[in-house]
PDB file of N, CA, C and O in Angstrom, chain B, residues numbered from 101:
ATOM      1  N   UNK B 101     -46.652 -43.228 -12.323  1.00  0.00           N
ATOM      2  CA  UNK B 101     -45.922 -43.083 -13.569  1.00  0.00           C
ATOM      3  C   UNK B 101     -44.508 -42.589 -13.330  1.00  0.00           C
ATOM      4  O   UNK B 101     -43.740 -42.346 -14.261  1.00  0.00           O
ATOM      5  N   UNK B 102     -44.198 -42.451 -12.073  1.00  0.00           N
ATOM      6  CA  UNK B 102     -42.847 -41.867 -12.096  1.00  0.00           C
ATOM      7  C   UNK B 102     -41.907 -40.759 -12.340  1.00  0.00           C
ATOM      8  O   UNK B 102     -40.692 -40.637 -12.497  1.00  0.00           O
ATOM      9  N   UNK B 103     -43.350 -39.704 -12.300  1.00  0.00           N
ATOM     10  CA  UNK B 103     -42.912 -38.662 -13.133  1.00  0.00           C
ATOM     11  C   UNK B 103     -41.728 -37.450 -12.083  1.00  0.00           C
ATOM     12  O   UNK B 103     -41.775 -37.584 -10.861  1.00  0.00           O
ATOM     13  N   UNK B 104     -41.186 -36.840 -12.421  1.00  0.00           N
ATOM     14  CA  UNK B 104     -40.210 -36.046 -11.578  1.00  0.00           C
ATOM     15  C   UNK B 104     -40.979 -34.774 -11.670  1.00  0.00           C
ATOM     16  O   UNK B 104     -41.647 -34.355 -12.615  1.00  0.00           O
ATOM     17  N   UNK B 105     -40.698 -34.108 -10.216  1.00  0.00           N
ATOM     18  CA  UNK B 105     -41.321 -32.824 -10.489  1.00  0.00           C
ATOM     19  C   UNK B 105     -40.605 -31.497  -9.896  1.00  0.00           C
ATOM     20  O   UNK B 105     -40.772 -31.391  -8.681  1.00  0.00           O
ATOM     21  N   UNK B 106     -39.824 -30.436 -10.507  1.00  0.00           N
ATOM     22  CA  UNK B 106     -39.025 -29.651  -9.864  1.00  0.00           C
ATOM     23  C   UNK B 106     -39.644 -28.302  -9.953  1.00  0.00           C
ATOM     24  O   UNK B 106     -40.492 -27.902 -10.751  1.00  0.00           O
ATOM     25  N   UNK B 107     -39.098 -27.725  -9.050  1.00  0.00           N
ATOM     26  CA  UNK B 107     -39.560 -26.464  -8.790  1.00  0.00           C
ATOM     27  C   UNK B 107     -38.570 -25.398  -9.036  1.00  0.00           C
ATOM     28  O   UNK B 107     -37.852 -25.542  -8.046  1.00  0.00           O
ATOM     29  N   UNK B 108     -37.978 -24.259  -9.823  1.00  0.00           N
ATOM     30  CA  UNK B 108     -37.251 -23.022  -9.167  1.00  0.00           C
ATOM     31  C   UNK B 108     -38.347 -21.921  -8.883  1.00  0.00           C
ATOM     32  O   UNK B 108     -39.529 -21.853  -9.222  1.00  0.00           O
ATOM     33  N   UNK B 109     -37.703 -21.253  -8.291  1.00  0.00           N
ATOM     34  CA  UNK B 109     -37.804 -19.773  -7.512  1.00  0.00           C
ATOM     35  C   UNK B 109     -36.679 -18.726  -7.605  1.00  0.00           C
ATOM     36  O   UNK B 109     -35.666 -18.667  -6.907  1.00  0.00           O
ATOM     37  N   UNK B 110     -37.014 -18.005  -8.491  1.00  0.00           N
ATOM     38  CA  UNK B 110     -35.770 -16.755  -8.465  1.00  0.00           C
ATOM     39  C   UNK B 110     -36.095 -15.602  -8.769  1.00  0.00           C
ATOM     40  O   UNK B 110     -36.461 -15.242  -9.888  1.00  0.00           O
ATOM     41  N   UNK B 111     -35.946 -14.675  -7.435  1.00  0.00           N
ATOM     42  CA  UNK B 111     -35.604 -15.370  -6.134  1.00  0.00           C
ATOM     43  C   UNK B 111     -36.159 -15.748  -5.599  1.00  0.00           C
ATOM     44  O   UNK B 111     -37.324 -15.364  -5.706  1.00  0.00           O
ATOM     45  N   UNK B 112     -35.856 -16.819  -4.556  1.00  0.00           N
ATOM     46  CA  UNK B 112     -36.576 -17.670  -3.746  1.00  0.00           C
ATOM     47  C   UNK B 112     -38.045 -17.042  -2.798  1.00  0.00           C
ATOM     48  O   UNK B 112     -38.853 -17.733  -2.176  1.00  0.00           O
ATOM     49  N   UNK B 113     -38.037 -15.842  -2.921  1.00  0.00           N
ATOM     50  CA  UNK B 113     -38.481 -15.075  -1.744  1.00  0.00           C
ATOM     51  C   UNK B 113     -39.394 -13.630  -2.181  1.00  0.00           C
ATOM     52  O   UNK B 113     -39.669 -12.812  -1.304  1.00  0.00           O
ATOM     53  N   UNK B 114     -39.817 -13.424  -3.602  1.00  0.00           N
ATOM     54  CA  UNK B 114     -40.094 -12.788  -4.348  1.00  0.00           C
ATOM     55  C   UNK B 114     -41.521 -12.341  -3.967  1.00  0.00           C
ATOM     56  O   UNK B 114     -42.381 -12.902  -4.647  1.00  0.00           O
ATOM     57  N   UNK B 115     -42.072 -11.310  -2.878  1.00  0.00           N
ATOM     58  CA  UNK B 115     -43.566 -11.092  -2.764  1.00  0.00           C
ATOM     59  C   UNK B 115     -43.653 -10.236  -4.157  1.00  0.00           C
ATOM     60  O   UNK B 115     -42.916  -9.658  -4.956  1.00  0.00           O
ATOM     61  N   UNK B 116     -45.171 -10.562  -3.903  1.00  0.00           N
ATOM     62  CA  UNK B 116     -46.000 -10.523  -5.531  1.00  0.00           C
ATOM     63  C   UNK B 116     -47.752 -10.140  -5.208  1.00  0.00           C
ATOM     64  O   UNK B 116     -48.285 -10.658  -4.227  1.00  0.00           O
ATOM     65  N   UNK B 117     -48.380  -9.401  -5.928  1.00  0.00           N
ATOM     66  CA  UNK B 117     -49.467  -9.136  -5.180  1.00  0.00           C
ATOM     67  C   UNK B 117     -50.458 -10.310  -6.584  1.00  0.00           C
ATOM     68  O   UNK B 117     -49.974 -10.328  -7.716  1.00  0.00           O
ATOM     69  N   UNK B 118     -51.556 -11.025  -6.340  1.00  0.00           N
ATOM     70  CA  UNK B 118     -52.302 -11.313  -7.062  1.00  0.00           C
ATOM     71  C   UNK B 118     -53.290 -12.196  -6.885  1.00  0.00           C
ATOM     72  O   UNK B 118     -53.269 -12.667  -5.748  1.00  0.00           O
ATOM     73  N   UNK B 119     -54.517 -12.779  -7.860  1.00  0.00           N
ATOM     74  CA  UNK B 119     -55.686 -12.749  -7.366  1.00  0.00           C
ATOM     75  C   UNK B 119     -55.327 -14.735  -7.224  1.00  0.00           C
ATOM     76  O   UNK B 119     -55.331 -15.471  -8.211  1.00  0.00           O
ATOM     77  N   UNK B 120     -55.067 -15.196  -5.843  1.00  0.00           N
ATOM     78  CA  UNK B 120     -54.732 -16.344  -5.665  1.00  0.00           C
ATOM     79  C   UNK B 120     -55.698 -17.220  -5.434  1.00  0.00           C
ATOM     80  O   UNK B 120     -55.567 -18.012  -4.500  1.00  0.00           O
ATOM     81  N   UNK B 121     -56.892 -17.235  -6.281  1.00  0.00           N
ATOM     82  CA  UNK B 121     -57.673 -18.462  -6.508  1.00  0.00           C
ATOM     83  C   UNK B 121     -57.119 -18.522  -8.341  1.00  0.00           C
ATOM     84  O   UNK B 121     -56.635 -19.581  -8.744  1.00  0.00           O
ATOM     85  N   UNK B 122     -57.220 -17.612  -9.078  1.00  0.00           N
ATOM     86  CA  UNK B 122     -56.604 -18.083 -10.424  1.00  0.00           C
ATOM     87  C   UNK B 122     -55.244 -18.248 -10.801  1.00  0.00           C
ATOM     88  O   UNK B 122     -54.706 -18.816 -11.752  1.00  0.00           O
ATOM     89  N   UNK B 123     -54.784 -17.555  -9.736  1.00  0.00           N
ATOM     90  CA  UNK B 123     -53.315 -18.495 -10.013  1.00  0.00           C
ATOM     91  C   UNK B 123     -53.231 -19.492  -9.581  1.00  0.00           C
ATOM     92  O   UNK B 123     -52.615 -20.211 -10.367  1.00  0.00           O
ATOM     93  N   UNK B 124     -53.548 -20.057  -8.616  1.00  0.00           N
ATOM     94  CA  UNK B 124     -53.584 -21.362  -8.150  1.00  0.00           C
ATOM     95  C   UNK B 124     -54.668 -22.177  -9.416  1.00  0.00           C
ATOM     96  O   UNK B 124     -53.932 -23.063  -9.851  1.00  0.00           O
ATOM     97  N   UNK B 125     -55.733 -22.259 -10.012  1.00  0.00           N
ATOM     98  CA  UNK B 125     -56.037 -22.545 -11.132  1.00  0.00           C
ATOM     99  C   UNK B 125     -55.479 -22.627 -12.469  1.00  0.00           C
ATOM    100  O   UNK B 125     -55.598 -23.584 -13.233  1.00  0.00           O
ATOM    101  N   UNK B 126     -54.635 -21.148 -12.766  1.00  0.00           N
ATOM    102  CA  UNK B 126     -54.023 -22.019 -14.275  1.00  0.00           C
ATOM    103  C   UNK B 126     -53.005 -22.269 -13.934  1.00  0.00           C
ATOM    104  O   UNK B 126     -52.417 -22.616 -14.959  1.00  0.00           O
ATOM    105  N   UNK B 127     -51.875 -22.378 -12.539  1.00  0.00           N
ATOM    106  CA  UNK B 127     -50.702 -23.091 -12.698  1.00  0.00           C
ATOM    107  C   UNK B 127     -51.476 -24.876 -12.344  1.00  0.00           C
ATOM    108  O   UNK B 127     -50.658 -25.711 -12.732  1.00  0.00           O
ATOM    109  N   UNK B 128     -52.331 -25.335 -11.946  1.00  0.00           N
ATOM    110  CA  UNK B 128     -52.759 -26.766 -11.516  1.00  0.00           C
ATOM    111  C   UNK B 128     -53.797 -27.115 -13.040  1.00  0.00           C
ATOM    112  O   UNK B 128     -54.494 -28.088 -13.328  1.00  0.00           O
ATOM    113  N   UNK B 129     -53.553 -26.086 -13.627  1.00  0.00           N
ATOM    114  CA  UNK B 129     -53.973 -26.392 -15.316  1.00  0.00           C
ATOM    115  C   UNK B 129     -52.871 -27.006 -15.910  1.00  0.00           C
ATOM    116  O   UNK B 129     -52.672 -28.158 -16.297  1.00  0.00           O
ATOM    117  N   UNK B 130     -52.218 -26.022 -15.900  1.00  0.00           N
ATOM    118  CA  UNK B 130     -50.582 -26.154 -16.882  1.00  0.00           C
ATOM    119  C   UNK B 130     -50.166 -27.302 -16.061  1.00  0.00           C
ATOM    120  O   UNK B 130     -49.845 -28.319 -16.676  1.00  0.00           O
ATOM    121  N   UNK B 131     -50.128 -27.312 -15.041  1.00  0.00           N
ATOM    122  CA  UNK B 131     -49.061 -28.438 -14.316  1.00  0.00           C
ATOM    123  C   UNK B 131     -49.916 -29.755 -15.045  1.00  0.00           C
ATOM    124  O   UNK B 131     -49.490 -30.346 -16.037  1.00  0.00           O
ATOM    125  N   UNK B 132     -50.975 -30.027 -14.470  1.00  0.00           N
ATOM    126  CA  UNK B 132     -51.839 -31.102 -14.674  1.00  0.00           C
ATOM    127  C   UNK B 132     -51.571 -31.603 -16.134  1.00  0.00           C
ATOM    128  O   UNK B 132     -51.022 -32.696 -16.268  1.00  0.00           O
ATOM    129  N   UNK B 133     -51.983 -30.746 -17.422  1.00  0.00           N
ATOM    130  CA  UNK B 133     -51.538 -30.837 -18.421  1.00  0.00           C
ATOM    131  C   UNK B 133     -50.335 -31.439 -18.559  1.00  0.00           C
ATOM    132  O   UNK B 133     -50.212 -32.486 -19.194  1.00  0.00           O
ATOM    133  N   UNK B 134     -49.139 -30.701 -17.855  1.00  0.00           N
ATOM    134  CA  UNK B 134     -47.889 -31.264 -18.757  1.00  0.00           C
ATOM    135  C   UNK B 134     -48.027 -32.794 -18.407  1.00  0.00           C
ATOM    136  O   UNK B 134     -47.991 -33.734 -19.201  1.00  0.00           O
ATOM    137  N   UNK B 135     -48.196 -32.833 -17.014  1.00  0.00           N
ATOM    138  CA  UNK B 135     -47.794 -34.637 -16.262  1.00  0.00           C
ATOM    139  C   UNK B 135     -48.753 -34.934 -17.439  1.00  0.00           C
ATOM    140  O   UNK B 135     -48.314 -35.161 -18.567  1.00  0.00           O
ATOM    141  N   UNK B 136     -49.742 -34.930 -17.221  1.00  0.00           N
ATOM    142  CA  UNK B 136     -51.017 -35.875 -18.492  1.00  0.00           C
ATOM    143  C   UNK B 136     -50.489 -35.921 -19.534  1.00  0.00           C
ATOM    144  O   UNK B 136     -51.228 -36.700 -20.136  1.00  0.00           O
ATOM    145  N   UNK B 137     -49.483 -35.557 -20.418  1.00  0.00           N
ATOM    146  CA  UNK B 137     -48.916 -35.597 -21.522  1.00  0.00           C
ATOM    147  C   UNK B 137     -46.997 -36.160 -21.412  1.00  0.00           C
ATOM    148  O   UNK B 137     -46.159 -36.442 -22.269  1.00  0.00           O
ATOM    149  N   UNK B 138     -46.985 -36.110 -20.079  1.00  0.00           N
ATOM    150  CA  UNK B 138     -45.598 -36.744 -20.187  1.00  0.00           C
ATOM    151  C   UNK B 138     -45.129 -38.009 -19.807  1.00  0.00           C
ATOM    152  O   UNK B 138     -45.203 -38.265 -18.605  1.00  0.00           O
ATOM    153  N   UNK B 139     -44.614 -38.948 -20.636  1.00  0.00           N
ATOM    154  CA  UNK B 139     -44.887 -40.316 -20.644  1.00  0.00           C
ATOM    155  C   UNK B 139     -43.884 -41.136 -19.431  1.00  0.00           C
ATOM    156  O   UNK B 139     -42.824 -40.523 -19.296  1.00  0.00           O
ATOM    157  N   UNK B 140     -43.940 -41.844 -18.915  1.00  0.00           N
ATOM    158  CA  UNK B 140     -44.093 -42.290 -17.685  1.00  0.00           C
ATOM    159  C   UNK B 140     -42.381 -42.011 -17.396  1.00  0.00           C
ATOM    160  O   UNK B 140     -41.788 -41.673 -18.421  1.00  0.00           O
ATOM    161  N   UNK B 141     -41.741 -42.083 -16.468  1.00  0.00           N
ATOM    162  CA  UNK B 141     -40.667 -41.778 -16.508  1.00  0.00           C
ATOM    163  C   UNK B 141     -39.748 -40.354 -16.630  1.00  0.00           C
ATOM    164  O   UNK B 141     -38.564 -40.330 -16.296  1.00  0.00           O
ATOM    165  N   UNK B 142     -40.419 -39.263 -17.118  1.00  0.00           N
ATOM    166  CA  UNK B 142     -40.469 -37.985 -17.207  1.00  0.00           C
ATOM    167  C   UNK B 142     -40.471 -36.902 -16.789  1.00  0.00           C
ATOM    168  O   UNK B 142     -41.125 -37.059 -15.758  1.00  0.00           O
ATOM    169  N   UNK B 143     -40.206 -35.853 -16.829  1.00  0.00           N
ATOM    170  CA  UNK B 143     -39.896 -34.544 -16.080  1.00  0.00           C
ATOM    171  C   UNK B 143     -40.986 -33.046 -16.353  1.00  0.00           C
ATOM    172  O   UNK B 143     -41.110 -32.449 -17.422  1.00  0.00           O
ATOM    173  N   UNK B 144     -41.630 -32.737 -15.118  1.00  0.00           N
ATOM    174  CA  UNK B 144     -42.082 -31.570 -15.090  1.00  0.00           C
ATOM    175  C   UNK B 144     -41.209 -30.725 -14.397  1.00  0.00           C
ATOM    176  O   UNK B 144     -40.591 -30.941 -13.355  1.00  0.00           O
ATOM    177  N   UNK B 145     -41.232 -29.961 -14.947  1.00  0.00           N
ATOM    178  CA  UNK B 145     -40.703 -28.284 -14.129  1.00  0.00           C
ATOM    179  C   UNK B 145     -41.508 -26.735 -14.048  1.00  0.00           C
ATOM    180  O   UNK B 145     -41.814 -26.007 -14.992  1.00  0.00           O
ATOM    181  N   UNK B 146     -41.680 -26.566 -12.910  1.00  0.00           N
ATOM    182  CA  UNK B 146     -42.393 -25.377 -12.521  1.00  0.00           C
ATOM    183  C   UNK B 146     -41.510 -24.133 -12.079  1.00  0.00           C
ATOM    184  O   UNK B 146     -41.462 -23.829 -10.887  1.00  0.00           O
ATOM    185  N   UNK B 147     -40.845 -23.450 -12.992  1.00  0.00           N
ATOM    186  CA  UNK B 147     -40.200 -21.998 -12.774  1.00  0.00           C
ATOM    187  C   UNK B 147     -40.686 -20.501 -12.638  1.00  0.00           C
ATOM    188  O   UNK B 147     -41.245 -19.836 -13.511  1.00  0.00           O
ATOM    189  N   UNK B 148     -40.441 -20.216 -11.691  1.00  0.00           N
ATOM    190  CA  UNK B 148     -41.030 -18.684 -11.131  1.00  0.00           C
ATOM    191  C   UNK B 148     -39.800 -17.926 -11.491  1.00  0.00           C
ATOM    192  O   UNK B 148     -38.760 -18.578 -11.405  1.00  0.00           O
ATOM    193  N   UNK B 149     -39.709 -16.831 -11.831  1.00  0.00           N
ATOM    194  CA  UNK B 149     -38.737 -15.551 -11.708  1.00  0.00           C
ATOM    195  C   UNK B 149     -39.236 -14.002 -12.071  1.00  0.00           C
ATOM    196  O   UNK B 149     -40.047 -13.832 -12.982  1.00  0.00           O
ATOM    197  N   UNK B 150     -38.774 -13.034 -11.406  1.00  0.00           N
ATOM    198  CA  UNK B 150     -39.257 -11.450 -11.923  1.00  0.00           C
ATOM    199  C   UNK B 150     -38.695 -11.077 -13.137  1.00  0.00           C
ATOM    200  O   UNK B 150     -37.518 -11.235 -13.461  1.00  0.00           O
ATOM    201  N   UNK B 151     -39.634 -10.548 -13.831  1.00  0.00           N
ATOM    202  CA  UNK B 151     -39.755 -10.181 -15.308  1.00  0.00           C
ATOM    203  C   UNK B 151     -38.141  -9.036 -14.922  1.00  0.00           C
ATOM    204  O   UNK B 151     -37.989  -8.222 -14.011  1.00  0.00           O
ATOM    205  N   UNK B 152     -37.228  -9.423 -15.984  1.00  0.00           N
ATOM    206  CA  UNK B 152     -35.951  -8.698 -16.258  1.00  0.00           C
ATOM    207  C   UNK B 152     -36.171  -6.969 -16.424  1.00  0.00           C
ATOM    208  O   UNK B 152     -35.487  -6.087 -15.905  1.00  0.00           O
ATOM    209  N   UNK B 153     -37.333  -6.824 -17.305  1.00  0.00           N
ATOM    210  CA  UNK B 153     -37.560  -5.007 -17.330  1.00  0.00           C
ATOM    211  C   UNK B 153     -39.163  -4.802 -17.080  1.00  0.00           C
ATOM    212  O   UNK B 153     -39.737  -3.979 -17.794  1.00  0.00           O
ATOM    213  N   UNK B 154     -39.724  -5.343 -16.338  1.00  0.00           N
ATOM    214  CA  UNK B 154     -41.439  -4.672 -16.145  1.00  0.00           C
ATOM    215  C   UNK B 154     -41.612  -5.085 -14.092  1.00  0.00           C
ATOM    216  O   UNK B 154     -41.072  -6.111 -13.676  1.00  0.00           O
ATOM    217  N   UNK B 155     -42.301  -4.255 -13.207  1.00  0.00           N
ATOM    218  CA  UNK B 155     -42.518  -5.367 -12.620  1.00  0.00           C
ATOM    219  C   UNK B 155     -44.054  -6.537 -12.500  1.00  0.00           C
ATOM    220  O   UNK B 155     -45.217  -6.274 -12.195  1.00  0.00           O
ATOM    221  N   UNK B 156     -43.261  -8.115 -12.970  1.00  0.00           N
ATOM    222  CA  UNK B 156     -44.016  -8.968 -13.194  1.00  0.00           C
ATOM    223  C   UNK B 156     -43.448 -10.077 -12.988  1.00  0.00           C
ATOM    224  O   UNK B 156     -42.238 -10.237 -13.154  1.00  0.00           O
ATOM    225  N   UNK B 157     -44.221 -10.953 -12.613  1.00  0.00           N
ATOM    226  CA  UNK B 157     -43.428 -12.548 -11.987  1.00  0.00           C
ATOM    227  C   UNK B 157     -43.973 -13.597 -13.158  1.00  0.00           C
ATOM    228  O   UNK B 157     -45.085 -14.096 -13.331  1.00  0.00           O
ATOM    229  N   UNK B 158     -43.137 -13.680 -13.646  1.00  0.00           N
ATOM    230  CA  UNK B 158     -43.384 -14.785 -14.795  1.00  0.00           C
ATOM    231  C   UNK B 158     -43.141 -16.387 -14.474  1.00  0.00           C
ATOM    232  O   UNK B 158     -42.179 -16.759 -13.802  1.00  0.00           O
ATOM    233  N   UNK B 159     -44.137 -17.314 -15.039  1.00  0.00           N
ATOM    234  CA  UNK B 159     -44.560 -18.409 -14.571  1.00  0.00           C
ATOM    235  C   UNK B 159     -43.941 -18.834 -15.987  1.00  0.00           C
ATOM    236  O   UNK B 159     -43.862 -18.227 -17.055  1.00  0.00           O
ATOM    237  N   UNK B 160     -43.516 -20.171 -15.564  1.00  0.00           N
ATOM    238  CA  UNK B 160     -43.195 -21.277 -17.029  1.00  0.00           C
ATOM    239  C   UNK B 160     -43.058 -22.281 -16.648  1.00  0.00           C
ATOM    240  O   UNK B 160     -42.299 -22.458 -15.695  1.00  0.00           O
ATOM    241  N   UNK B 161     -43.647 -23.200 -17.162  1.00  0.00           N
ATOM    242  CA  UNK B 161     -43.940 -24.727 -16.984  1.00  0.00           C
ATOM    243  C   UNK B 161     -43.409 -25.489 -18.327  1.00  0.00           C
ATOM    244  O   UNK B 161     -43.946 -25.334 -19.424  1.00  0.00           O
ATOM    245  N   UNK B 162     -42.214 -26.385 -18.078  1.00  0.00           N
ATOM    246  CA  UNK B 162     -41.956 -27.086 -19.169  1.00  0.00           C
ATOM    247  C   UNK B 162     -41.946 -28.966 -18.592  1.00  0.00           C
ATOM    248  O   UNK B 162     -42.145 -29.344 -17.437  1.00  0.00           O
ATOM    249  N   UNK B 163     -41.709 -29.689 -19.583  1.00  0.00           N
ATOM    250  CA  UNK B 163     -41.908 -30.971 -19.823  1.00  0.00           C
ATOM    251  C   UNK B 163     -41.628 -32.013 -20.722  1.00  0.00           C
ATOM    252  O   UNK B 163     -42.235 -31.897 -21.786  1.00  0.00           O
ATOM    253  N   UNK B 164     -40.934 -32.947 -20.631  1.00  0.00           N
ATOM    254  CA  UNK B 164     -40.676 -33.895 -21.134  1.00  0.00           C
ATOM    255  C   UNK B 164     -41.849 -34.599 -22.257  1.00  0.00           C
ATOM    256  O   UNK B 164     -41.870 -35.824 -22.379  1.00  0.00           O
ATOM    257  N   UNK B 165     -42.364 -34.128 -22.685  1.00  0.00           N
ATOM    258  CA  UNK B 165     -44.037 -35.071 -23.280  1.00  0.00           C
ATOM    259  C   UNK B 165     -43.925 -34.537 -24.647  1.00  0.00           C
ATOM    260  O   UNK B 165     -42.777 -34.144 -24.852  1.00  0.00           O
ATOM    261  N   UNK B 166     -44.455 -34.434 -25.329  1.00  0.00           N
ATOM    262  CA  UNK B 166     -44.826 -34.581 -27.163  1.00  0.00           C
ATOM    263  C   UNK B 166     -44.976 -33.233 -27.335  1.00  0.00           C
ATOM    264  O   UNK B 166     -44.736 -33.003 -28.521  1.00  0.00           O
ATOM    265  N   UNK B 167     -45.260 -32.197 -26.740  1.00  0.00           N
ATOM    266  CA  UNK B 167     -45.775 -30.872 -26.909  1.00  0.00           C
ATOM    267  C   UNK B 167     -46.482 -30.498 -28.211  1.00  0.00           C
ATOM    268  O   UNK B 167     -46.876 -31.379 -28.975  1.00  0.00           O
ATOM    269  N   UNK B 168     -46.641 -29.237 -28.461  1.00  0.00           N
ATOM    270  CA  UNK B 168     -47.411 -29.178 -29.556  1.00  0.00           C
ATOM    271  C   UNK B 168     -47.009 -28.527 -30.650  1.00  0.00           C
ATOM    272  O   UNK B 168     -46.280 -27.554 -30.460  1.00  0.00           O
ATOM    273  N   UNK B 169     -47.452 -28.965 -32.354  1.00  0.00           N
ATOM    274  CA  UNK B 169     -46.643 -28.670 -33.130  1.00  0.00           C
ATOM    275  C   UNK B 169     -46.752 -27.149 -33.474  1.00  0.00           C
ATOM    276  O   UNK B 169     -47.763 -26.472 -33.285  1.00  0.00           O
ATOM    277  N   UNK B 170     -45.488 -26.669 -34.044  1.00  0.00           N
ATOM    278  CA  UNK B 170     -45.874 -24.829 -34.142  1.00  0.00           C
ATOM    279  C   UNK B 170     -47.177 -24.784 -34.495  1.00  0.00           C
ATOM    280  O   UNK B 170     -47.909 -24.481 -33.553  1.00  0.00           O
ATOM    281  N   UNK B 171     -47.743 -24.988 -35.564  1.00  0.00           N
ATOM    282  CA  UNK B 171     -48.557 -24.467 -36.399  1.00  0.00           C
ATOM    283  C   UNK B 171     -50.202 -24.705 -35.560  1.00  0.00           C
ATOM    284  O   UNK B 171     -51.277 -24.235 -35.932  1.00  0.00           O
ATOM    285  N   UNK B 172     -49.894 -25.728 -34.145  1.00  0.00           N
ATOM    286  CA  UNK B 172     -51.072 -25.418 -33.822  1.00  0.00           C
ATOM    287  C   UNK B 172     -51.290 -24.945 -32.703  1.00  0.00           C
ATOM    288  O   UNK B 172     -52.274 -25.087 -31.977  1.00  0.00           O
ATOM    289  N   UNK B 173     -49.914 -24.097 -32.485  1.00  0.00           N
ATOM    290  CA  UNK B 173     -49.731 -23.253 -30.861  1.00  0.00           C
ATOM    291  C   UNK B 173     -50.960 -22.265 -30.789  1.00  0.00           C
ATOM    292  O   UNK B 173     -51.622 -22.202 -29.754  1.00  0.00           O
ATOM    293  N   UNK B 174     -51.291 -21.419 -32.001  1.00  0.00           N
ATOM    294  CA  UNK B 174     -52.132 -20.573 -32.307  1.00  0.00           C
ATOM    295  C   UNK B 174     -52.959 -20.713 -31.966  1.00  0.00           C
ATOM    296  O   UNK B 174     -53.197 -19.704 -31.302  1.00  0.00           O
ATOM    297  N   UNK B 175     -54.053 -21.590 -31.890  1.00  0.00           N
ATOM    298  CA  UNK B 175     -55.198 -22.403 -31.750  1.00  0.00           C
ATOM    299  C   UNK B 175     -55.326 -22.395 -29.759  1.00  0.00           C
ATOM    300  O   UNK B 175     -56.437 -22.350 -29.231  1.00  0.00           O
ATOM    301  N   UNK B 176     -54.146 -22.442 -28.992  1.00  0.00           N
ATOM    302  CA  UNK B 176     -53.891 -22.239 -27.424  1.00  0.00           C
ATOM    303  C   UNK B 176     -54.713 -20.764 -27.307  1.00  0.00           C
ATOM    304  O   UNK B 176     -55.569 -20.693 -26.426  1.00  0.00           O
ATOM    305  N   UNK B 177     -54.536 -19.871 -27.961  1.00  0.00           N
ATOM    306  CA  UNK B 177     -55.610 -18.868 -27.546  1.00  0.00           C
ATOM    307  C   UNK B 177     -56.529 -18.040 -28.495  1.00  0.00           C
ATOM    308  O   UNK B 177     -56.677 -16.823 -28.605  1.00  0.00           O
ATOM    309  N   UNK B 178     -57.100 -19.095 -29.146  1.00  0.00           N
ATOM    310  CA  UNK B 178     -58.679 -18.747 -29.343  1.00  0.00           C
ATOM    311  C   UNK B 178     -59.863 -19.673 -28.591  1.00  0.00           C
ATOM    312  O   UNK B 178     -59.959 -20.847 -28.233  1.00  0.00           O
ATOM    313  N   UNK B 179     -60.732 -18.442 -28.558  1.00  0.00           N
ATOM    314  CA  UNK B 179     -62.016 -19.343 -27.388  1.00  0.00           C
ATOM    315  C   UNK B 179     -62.252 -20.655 -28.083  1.00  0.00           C
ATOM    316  O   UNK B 179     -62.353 -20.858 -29.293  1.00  0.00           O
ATOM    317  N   UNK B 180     -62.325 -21.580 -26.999  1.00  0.00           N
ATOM    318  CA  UNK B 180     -63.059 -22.505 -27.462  1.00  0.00           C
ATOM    319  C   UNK B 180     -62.080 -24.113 -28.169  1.00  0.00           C
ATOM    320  O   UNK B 180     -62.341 -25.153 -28.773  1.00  0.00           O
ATOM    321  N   UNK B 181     -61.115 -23.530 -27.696  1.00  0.00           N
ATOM    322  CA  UNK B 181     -60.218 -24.648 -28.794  1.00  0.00           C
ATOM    323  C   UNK B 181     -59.413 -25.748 -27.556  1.00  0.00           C
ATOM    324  O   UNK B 181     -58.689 -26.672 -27.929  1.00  0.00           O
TER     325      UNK B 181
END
């Protein structure tokens, strides 16, 4: 499908302590997701950076694809949906 896939890191070099079978699980969630929803020709991006005031490494995955409408973002975290 052609899809593009980029990565940042900032900083590039950022150790982080955490439990690396579920991170490796919901980022190959989220990732998987976006490509499956982004139509052929399209862009994933996978951004890492340290939280500005806590210490925490924040993950964000964005994408070119249809995403979802406000009103049913809510519904992303209750069980079962």
């Amino acid at each position: 499908r052609q899809l593009s896939f980029s990565l940042e890191l900032n900083p590039p070099d950022a150790p982080f302590i955490a439990d690396g079978r579920r991170l490796r699980q919901a980022l190959i969630n989220l990732l998987g997701n976006a490509a499956k929803f982004t139509p052929a020709g399209g862009s994933v991006l996978l951004s890492a950076r340290i939280h500005p005031s806590r210490p925490a490494l924040v993950f964000t995955v964005a994408d070119t694809g249809i995403g979802i409408p406000p009103d049913q973002q809510q519904k992303l975290f209750q069980p079962f949906e």
